[in-house]
Short mmCIF file of C-alpha atoms in Angstrom, two decimals:
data_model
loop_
_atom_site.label_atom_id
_atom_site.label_comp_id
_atom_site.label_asym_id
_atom_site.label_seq_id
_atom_site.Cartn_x
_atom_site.Cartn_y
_atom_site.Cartn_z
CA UNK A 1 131.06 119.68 95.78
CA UNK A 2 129.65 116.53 97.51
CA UNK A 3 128.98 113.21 95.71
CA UNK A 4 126.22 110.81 95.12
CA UNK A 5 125.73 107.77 93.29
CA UNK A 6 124.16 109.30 89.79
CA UNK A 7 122.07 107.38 87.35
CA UNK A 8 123.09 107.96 83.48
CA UNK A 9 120.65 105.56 82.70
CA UNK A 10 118.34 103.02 84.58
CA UNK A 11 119.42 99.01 84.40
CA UNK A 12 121.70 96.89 86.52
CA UNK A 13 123.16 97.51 90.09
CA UNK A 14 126.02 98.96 87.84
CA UNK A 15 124.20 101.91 86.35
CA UNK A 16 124.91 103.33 89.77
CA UNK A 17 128.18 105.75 89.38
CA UNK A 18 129.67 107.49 91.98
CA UNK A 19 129.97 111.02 90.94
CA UNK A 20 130.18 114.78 92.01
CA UNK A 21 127.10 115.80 92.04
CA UNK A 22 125.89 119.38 92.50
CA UNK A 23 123.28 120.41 95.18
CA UNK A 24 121.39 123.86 95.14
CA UNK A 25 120.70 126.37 97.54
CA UNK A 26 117.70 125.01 99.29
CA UNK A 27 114.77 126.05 97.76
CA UNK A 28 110.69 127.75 99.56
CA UNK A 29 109.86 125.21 102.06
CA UNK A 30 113.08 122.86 101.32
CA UNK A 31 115.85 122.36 103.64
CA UNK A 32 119.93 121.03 102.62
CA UNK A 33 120.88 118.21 105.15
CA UNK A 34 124.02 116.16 104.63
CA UNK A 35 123.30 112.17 105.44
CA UNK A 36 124.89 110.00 108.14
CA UNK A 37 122.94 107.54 107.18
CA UNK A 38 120.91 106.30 104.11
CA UNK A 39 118.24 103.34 104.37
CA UNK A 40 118.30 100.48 101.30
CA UNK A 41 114.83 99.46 100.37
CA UNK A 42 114.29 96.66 97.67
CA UNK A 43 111.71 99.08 95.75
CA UNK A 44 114.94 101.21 95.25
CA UNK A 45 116.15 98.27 93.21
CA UNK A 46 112.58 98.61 91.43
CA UNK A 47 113.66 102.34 90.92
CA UNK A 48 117.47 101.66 89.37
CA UNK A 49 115.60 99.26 87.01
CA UNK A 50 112.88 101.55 85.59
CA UNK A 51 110.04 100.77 87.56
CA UNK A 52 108.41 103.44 88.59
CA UNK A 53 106.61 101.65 91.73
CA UNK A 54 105.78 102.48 94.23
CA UNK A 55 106.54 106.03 92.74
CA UNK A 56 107.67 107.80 89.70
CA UNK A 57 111.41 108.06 88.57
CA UNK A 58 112.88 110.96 87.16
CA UNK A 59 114.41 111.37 84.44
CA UNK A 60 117.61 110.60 84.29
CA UNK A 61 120.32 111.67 85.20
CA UNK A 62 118.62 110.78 88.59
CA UNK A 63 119.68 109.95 92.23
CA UNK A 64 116.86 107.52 93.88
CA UNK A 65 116.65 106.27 97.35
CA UNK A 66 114.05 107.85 99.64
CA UNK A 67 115.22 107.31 103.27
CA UNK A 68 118.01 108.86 104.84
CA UNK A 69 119.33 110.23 108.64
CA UNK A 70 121.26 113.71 108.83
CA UNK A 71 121.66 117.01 110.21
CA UNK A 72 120.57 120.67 108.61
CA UNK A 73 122.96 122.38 107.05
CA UNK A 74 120.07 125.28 106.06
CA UNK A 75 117.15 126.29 105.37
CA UNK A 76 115.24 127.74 102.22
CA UNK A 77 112.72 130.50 102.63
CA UNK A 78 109.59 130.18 104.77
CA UNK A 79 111.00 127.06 106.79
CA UNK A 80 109.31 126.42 110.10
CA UNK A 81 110.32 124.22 112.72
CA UNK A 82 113.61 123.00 111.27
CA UNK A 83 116.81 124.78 112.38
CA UNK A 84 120.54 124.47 111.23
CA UNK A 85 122.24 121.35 113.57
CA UNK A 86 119.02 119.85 113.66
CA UNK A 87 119.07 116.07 113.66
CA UNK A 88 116.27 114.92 111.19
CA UNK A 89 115.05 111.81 109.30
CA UNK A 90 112.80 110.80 106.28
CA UNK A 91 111.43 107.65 104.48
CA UNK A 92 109.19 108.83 101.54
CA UNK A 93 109.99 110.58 98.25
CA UNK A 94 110.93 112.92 96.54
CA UNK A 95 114.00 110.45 95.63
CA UNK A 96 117.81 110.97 96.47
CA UNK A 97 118.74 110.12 99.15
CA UNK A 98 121.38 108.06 97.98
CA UNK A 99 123.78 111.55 98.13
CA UNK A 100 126.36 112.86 100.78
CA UNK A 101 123.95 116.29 100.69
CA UNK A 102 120.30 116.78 99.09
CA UNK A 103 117.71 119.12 99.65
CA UNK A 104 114.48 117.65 101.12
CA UNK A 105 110.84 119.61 101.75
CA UNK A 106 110.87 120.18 104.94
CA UNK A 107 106.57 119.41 105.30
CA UNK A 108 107.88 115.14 104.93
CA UNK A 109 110.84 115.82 107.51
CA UNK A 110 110.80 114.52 111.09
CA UNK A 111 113.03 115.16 114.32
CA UNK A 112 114.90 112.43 115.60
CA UNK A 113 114.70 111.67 118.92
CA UNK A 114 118.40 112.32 120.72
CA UNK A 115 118.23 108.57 122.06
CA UNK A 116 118.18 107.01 118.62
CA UNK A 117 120.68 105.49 116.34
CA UNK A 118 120.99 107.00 113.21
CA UNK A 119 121.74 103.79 111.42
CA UNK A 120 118.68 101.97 113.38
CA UNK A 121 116.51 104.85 112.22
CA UNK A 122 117.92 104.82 108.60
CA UNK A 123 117.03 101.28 108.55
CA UNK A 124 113.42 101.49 110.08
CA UNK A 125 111.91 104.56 109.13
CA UNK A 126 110.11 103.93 105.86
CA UNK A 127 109.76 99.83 106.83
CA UNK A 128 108.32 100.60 110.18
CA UNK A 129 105.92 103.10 109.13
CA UNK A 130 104.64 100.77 106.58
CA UNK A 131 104.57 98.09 109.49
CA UNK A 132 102.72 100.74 111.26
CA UNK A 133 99.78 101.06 108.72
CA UNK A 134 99.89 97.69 107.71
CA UNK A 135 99.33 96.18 111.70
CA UNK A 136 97.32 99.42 112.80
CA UNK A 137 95.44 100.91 110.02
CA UNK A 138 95.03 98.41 106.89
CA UNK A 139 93.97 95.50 109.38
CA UNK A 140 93.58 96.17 113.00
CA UNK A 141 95.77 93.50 114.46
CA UNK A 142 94.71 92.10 117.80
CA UNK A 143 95.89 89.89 120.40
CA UNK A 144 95.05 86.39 119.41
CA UNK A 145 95.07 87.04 115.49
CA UNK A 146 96.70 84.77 113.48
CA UNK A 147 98.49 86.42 111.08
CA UNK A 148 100.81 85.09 107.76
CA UNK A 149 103.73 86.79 106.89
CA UNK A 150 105.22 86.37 103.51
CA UNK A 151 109.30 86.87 103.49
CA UNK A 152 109.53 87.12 107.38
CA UNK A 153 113.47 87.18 106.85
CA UNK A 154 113.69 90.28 104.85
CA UNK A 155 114.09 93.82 106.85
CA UNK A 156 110.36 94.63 106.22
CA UNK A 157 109.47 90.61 107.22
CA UNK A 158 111.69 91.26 110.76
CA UNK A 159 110.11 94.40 111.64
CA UNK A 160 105.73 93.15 111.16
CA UNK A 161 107.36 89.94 113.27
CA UNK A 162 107.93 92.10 116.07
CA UNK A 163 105.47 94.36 116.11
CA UNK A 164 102.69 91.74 115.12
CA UNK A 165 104.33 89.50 118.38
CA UNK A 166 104.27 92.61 120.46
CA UNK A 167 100.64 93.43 119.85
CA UNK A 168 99.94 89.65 121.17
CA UNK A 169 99.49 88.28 117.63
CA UNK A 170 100.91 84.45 116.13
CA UNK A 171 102.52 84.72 113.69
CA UNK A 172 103.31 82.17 110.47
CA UNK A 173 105.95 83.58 108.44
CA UNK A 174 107.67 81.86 105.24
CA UNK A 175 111.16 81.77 104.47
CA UNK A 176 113.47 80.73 101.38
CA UNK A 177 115.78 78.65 104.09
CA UNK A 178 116.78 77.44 107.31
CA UNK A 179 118.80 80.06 107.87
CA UNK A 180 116.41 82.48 107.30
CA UNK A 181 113.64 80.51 109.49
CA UNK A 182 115.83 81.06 112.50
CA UNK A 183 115.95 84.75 111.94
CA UNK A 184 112.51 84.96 111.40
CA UNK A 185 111.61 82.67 114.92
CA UNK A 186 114.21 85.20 116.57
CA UNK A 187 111.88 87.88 115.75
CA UNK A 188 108.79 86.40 116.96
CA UNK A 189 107.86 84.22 114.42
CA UNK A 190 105.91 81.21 116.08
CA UNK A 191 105.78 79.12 113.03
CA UNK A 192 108.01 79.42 110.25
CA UNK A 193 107.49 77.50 106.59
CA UNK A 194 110.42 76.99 104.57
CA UNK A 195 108.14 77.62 101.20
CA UNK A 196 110.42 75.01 99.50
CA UNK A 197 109.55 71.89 102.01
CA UNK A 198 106.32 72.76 103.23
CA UNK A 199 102.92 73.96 102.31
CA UNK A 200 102.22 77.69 104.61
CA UNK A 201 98.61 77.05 103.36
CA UNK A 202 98.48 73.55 105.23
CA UNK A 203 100.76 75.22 108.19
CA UNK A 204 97.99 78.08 108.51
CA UNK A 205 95.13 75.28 108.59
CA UNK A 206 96.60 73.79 111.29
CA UNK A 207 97.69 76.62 113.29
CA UNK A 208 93.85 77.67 113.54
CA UNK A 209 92.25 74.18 113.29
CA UNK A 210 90.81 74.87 110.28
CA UNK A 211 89.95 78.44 110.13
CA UNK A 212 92.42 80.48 108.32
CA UNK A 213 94.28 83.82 109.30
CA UNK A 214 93.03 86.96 109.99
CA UNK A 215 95.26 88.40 107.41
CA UNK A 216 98.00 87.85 105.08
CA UNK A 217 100.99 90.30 104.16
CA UNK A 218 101.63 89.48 100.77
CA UNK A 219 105.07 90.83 99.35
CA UNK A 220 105.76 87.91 97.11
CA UNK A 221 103.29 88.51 94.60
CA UNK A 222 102.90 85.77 91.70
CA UNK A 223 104.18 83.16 93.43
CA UNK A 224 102.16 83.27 96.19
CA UNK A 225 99.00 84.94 95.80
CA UNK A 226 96.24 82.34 95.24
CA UNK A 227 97.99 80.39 98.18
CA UNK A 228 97.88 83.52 100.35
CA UNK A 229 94.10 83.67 99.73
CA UNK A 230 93.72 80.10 100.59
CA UNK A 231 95.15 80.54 104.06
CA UNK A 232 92.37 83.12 104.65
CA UNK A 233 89.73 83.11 107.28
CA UNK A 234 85.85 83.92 105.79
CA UNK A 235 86.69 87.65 105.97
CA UNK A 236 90.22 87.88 105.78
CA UNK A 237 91.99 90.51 104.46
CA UNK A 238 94.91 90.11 101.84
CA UNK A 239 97.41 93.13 101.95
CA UNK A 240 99.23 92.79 98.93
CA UNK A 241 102.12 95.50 99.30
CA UNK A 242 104.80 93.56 97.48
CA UNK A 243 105.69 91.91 94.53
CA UNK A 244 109.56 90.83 94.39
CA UNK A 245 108.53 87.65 92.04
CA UNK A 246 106.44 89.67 89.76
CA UNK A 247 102.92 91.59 89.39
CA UNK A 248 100.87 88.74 90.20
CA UNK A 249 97.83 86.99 87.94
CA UNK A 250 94.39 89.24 87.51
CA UNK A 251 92.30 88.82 90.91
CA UNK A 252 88.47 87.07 89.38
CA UNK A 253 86.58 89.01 92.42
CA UNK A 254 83.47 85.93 91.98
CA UNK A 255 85.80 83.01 92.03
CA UNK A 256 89.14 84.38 93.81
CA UNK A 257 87.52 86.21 96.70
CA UNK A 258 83.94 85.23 96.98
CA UNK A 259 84.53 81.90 96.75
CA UNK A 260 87.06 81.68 99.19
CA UNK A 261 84.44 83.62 102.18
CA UNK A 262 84.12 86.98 101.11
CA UNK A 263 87.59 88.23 101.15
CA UNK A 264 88.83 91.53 101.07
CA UNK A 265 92.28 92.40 98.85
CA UNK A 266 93.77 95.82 98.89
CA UNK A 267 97.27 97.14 97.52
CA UNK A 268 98.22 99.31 100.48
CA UNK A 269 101.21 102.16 99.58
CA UNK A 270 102.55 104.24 102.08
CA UNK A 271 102.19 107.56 100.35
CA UNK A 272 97.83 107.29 101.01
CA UNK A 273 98.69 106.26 104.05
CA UNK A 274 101.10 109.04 105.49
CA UNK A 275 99.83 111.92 102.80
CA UNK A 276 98.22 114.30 105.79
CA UNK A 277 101.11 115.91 108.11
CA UNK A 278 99.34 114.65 111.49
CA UNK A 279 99.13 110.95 110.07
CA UNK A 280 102.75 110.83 108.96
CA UNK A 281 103.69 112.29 112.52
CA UNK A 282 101.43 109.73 114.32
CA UNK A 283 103.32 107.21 112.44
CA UNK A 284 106.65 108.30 112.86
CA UNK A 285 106.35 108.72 116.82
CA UNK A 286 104.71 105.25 117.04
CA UNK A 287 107.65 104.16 115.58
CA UNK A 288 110.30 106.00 117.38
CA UNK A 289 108.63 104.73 120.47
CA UNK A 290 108.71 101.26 119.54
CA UNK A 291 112.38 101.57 118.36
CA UNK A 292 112.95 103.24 121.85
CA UNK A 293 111.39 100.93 124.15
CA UNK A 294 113.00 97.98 122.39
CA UNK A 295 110.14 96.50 120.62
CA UNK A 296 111.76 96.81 117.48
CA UNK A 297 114.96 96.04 116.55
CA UNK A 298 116.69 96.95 112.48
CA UNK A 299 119.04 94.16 112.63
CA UNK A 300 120.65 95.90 110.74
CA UNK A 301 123.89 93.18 109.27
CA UNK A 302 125.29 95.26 106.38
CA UNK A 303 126.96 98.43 106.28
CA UNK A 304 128.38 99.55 102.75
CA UNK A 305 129.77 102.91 102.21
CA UNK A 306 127.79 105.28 100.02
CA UNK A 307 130.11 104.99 97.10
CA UNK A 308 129.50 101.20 97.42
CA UNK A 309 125.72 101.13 96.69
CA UNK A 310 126.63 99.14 93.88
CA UNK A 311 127.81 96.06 95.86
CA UNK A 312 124.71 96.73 98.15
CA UNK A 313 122.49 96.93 95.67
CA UNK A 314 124.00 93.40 94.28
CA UNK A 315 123.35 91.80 97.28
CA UNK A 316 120.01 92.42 98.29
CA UNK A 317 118.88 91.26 94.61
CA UNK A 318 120.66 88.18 95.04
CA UNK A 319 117.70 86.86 98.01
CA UNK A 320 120.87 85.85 100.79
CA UNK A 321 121.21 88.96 102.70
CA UNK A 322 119.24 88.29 106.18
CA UNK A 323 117.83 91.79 107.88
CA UNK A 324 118.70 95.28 106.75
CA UNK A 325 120.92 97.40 104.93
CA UNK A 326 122.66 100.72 105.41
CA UNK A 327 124.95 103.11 103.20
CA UNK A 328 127.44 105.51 105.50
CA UNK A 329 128.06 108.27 103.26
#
């Protein structure tokens, strides 16, 4: 029997036990695939906790995590396209992926290209394809945009800095510390803000003499909100897909976005996003190209095994890890 790091019941990184945990015979339209690799997202810490964003928890006892790297190990019943040895990935729901073996439908699996890194890929897949929408599809970024990115440090922070750089963007990015500025300018950020010493509001002013950015990637939520808006062009678009200090304040659509120039807020989620087959392939292979011709880059700096989720799951929450995370099962 493989194992997997089993919920009892949601709270703390230590809720997280690793356990036995059974695995069925893949079910219609499901295949079994045992990880090499599993991704670590910060909504999986949302997930442990008993928030069900950006989607719903089981009940427990539950396994969560919804990325993961590994090979076929069978098939279920009307399974097309998906053979036994097959290298494969994922990076949406339905959660577990923090298991040695799981089933997973095999309509949200993708191939992985032979030249990738599983642990890259593990790290990327559901970050980049939300980097995807957000740069292609939410707002159209285009060479000479100035855009703001809010925790440019973090593993989803590294990978819009460079994309957004390699689509000929600037980019101002903020940062809890110095530290995590220099990651961030390593990445392509042209201006970083240490949000403890300076304003990003006046470092976006000045940036674009006065006009504001194109558009702002907002994952901070409370704390930053109404300053995101003020560093907004007439026009701009907010992108609020993030909230790691908190849901933020009611949005007054008279005084918080017509005021400011007839702004435009949305709360982008990957699931609309990649919900059709073809977009969630256009996605992924926009992605694997990127990872393949070098644009992008995991940096990934922290490799736990599986059964130490628990310790990765600790640091992450703490705000000092720099990059991205894997678990080897």
């Amino acid at each position: 029997m493989s194992k997997a790091q089993v919920i009892h019941r949601l709270g703390p990184p230590e809720v997280m036990q690793w356990q036995e945990w059974a695995v069925p015979d893949p079910a219609h339209g499901e295949v079994r695939l045992r990880h090499t690799a599993v991704g670590v997202n910060f909504a999986d810490t949302y997930h442990r906790g008993g928030v069900s964003h950006p989607w719903p928890v089981p009940p427990c006892p539950v396994v969560i995590g919804f990325e993961g790297v590994g090979i076929v190990e069978a098939a279920g019943s009307d399974v097309t396209g998906f053979s036994t040895g097959d290298r494969v990935a994922y990076g949406i729901p339905p959660l577990g992926s923090y298991a040695e073996v799981r089933n997973y439908p095999a309509d949200k699996l993708l191939h992985l290209p032979p030249e990738l890194d599983d642990r890259q890929v593990a790290a990327l897949l559901m970050k980049g394809m939300t980097a995807h929408y957000l740069l292609h599809r939410t707002y159209r970024v285009k060479p000479g945009d100035t855009i703001l990115v809010h925790a440019a440090a973090s593993g989803m922070g590294l990978i819009l800095c460079q994309w957004a750089r390699a689509l000929g963007a600037t980019i101002v990015g903020t940062v809890s510390t110095g530290e995590k500025a220099e990651a961030a300018r390593m990445a392509g950020c042209h201006h970083p803000v240490v949000r403890s010493e300076e304003s990003f509001v006046d470092r976006v002013r000045d940036v674009t003499d006065g006009e504001g950015a194109a558009v702002v990637y907002e994952a901070i939520g409370r704390d930053t909100l109404q300053d995101s808006l003020d560093s907004l062009r007439p026009m701009g678009v907010c992108a609020a897909y993030g909230h790691v200090s908190g849901p933020p304040d009611p949005i007054d659509i008279i005084q918080d976005l017509g005021r400011r120039g007839s702004l435009f807020i949305t709360r982008p989620a990957i699931m609309h996003y990649v919900a059709k087959r073809e977009d969630l392939e256009w996605a992924a292979e926009d992605l694997f190209r990127a990872i393949g011709n070098g644009t992008l880059d995991a940096n990934v700096n922290y490799v736990y095994p599986l059964s130490d989720a628990v310790k990765a799951h600790a640091a992450i929450e703490s705000g000092r890890t720099l990059g991205a995370t894997v678990l080897v099962p």
